[in-house]
mmCIF file of C-alpha atoms in Angstrom:
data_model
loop_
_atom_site.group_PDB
_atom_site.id
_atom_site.type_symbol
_atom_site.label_atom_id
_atom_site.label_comp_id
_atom_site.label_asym_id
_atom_site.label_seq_id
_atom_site.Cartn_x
_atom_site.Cartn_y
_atom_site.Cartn_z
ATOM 1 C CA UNK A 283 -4.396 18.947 -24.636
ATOM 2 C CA UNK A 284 -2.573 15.715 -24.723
ATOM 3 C CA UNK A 285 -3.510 13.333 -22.132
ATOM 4 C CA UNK A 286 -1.373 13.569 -18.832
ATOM 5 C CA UNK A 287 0.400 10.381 -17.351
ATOM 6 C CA UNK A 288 -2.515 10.314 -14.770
ATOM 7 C CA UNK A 289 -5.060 9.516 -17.718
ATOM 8 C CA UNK A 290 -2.667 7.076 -19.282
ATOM 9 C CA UNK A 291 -3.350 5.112 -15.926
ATOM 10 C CA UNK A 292 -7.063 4.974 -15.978
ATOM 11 C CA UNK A 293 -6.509 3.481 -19.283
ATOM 12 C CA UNK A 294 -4.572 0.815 -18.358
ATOM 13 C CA UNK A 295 -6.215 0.088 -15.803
ATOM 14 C CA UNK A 296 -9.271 -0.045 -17.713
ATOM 15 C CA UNK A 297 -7.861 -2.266 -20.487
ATOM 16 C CA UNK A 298 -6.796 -4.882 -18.189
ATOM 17 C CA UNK A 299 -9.895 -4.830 -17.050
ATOM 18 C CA UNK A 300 -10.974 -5.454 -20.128
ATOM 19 C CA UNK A 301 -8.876 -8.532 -20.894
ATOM 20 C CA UNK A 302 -10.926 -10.221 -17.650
ATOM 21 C CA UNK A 303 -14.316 -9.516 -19.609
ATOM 22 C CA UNK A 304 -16.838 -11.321 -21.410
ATOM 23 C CA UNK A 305 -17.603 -11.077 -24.552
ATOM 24 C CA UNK A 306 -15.260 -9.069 -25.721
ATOM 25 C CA UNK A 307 -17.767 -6.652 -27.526
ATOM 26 C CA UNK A 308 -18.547 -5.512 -23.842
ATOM 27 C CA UNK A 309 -14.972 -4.837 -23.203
ATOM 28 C CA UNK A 310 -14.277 -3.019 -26.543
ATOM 29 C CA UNK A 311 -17.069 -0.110 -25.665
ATOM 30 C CA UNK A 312 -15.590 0.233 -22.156
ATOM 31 C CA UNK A 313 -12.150 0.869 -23.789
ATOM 32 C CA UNK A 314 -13.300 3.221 -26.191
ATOM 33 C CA UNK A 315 -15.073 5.474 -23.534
ATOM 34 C CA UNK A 316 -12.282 5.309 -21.364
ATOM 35 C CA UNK A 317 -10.021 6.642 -23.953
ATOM 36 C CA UNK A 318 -12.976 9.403 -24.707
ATOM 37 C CA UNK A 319 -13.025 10.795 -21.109
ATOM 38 C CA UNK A 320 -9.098 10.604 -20.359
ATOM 39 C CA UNK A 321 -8.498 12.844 -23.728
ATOM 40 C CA UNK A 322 -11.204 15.328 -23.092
ATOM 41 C CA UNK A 323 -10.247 18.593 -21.703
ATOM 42 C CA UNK A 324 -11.963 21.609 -20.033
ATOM 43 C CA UNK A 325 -13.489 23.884 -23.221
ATOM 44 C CA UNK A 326 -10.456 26.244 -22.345
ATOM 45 C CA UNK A 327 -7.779 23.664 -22.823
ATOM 46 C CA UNK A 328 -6.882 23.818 -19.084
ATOM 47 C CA UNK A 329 -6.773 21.338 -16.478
ATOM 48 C CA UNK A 330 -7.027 22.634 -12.868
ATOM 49 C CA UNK A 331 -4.728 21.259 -10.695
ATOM 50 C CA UNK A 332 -3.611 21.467 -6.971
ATOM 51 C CA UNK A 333 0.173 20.638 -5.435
ATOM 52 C CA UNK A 334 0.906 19.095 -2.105
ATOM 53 C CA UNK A 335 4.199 18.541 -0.408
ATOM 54 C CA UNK A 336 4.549 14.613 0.478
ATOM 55 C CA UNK A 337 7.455 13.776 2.699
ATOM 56 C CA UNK A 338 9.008 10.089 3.094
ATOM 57 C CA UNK A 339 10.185 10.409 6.323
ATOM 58 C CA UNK A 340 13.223 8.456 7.392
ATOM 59 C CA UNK A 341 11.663 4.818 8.807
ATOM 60 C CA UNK A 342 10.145 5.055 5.535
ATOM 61 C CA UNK A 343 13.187 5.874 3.291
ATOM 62 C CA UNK A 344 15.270 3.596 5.232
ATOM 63 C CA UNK A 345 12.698 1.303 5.744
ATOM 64 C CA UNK A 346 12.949 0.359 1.765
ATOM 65 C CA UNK A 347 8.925 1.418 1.332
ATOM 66 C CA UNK A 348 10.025 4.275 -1.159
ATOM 67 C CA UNK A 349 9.347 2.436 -4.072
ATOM 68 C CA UNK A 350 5.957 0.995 -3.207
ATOM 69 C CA UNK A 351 4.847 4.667 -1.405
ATOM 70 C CA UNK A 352 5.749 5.850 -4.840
ATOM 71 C CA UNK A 353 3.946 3.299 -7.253
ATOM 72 C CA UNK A 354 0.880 4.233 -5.038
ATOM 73 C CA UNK A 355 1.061 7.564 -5.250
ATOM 74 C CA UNK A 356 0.971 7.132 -9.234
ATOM 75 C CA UNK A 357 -1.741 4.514 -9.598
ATOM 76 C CA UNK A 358 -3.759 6.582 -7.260
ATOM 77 C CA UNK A 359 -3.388 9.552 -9.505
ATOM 78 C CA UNK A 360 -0.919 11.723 -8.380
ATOM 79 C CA UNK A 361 1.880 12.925 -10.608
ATOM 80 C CA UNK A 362 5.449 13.753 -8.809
ATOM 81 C CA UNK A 363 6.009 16.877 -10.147
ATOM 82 C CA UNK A 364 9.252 17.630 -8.324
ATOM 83 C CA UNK A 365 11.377 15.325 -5.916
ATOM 84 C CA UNK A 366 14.596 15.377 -3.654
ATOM 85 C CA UNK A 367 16.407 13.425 -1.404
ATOM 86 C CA UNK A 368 17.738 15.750 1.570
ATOM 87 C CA UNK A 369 19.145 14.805 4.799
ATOM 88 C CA UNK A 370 17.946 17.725 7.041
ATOM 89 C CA UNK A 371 20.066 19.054 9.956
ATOM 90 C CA UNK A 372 18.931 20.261 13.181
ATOM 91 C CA UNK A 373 17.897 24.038 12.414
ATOM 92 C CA UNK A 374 16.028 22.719 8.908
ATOM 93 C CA UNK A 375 14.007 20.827 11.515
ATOM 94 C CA UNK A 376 13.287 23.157 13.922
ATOM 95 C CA UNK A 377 12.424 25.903 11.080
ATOM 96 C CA UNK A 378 9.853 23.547 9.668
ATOM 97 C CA UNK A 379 7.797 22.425 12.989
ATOM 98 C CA UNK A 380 8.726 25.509 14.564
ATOM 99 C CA UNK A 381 4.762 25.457 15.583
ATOM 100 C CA UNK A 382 5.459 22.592 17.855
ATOM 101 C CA UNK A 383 8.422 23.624 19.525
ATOM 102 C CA UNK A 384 6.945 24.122 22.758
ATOM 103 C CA UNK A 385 5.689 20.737 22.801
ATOM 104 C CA UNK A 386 7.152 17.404 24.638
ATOM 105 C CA UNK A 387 7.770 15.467 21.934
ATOM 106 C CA UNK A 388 9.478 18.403 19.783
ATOM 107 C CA UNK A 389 12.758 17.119 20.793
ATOM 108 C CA UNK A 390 12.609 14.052 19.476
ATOM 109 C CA UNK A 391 10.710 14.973 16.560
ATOM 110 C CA UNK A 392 14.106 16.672 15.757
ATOM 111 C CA UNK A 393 15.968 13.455 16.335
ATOM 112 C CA UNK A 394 13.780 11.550 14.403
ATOM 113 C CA UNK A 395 13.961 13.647 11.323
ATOM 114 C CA UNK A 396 17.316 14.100 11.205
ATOM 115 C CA UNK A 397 18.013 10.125 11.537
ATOM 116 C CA UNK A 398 18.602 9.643 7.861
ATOM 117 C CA UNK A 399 17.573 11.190 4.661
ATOM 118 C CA UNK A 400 14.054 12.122 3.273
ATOM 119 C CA UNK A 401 12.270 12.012 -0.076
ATOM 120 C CA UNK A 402 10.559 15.515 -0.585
ATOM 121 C CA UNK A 403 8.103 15.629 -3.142
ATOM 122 C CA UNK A 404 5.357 17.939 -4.673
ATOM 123 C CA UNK A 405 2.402 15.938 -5.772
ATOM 124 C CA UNK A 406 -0.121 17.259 -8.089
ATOM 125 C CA UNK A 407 -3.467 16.519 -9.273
ATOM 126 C CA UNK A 408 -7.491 17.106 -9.102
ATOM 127 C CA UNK A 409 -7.680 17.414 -5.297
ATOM 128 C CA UNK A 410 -4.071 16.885 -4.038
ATOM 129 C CA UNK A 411 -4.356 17.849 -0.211
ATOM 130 C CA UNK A 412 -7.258 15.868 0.540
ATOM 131 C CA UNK A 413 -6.784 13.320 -1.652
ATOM 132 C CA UNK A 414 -3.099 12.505 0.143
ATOM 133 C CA UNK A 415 -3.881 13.112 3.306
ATOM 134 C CA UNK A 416 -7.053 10.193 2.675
ATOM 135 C CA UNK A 417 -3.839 8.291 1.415
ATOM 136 C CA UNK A 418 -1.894 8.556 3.886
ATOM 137 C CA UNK A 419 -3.998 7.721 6.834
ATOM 138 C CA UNK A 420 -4.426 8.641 10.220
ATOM 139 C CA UNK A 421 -1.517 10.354 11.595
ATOM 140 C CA UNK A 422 -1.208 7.712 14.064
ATOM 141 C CA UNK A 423 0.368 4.884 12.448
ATOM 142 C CA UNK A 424 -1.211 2.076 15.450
ATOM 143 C CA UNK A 425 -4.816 3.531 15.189
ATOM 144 C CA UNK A 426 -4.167 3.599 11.297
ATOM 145 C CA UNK A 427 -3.611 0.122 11.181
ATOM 146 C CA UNK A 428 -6.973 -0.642 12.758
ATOM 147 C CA UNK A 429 -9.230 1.804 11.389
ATOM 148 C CA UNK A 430 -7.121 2.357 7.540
ATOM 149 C CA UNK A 431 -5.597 -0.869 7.336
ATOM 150 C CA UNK A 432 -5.072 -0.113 3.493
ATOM 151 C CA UNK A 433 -3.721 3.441 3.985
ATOM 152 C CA UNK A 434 0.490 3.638 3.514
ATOM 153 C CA UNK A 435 0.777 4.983 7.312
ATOM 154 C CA UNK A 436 -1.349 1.092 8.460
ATOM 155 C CA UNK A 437 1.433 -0.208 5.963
ATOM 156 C CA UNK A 438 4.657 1.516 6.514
ATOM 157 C CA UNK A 439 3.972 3.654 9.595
ATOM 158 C CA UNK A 440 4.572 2.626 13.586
ATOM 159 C CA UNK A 441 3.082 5.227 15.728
ATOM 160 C CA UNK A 442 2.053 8.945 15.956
ATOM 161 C CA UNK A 443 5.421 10.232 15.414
ATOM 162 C CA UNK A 444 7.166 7.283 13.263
ATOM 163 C CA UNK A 445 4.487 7.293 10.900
ATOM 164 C CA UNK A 446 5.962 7.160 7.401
ATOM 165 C CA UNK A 447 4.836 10.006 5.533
ATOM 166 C CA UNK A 448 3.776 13.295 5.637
ATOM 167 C CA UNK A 449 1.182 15.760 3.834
ATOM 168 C CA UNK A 450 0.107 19.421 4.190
ATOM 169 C CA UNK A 451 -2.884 19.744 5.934
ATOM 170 C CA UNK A 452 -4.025 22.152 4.092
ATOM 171 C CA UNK A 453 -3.843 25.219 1.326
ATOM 172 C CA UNK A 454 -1.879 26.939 3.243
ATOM 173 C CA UNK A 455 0.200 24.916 4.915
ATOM 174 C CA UNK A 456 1.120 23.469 0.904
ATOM 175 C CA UNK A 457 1.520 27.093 0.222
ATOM 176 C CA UNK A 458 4.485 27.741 2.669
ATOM 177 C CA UNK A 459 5.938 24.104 2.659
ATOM 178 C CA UNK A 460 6.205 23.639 -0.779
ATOM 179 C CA UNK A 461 8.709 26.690 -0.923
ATOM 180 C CA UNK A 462 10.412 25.797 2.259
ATOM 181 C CA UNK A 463 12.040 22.830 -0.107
ATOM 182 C CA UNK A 464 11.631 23.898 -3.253
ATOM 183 C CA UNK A 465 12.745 27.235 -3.521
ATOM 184 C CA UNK A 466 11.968 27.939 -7.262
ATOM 185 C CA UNK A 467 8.211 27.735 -6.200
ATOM 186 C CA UNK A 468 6.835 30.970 -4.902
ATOM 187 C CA UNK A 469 3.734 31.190 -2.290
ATOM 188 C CA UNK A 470 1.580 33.717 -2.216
ATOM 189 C CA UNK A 471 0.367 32.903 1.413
ATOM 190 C CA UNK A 472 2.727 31.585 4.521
ATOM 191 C CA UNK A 473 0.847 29.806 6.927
ATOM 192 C CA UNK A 474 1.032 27.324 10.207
ATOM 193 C CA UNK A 475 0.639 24.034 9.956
ATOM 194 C CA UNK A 476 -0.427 21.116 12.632
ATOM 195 C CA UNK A 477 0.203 17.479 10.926
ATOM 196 C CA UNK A 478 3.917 15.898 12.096
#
């Protein structure tokens, strides 16, 4: 199997790496292993992958951090296999977080995503969930900026609500949100899910 982009990064990175190294022998091994591991494959050809659904809320469409949320979510592996720009109404809203509509806040967690557009993408690679939600930070944006200063929600994100981004929390929750945007994607598995 040809290498995906996500390997193509690893090299890169690894060559400029390189270019900082002395003597250049040293450098010249490291390149050629890199390039050995990112164009191996599983003995069956197949790579196993896993799919999230990433949201760029609206303080972080409008915001301008689309650009650098995305260039991060590239050099930290991820590939964007689908993405959309929606502006969600009311019912969209209350269909999605339906979980949380007995809540205080639910109102204006309705207000708040229906402020401007979203970016709504599915993100795949080794570990997706996990390895987004680590990304992404806290779910509060304040504590975030304290305890994952380096996380996008510490960067782009302002409190518990306007926080930037959004991830499923978990199989399941990927397994019905993924759909709920991207309707050519089937799930097996509808499920709850408890991360605004």
């Amino acid at each position: 199997m040809f290498p995906t982009y996500i390997h193509f990064v690893i090299v890169v990175r690894s060559f400029s790496f390189i270019l900082q190294m002395r003597p250049p022998f040293v450098g010249s091994t490291i390149l050629v292993l890199s390039l050995f591991v990112c164009c191996s494959s599983s003995t069956d050809g197949n790579i196993k992958t896993e799919k999230t659904l990433a949201i760029i809320k609206p303080d972080g469409l409008l915001g301008n951090y689309t650009d650098d949320i995305k260039k991060t979510i590239v050099e930290y592996g991820f590939r964007i296999f689908k993405e959309k720009i929606v502006q969600l109404d009311e019912a969209t809203v209350k269909s999605f977080y339906a979980e949380h509509s007995s809540k205080s806040f639910f109102s204006s967690l309705i207000k708040y995503m229906t402020s401007g557009p979203v970016l709504v993408m599915v993100l795949e690679k080794d570990n997706a969930i996990a390895d987004w939600r680590a990304l992404m930070g806290p779910t509060d944006a304040s504590k975030a900026k304290i305890t994952h200063p380096h996380s996008i929600r510490a960067k782009c994100g302002l409190d518990m609500q306007k926080n930037g981004v959004h991830g499923s929390d978990s199989p399941k929750s990927a397994q019905r949100e993924i759909p709920f945007f991207f309707n050519e994607l089937s799930a097996d598995v509808i499920a709850e899910h408890d991360e605004l």
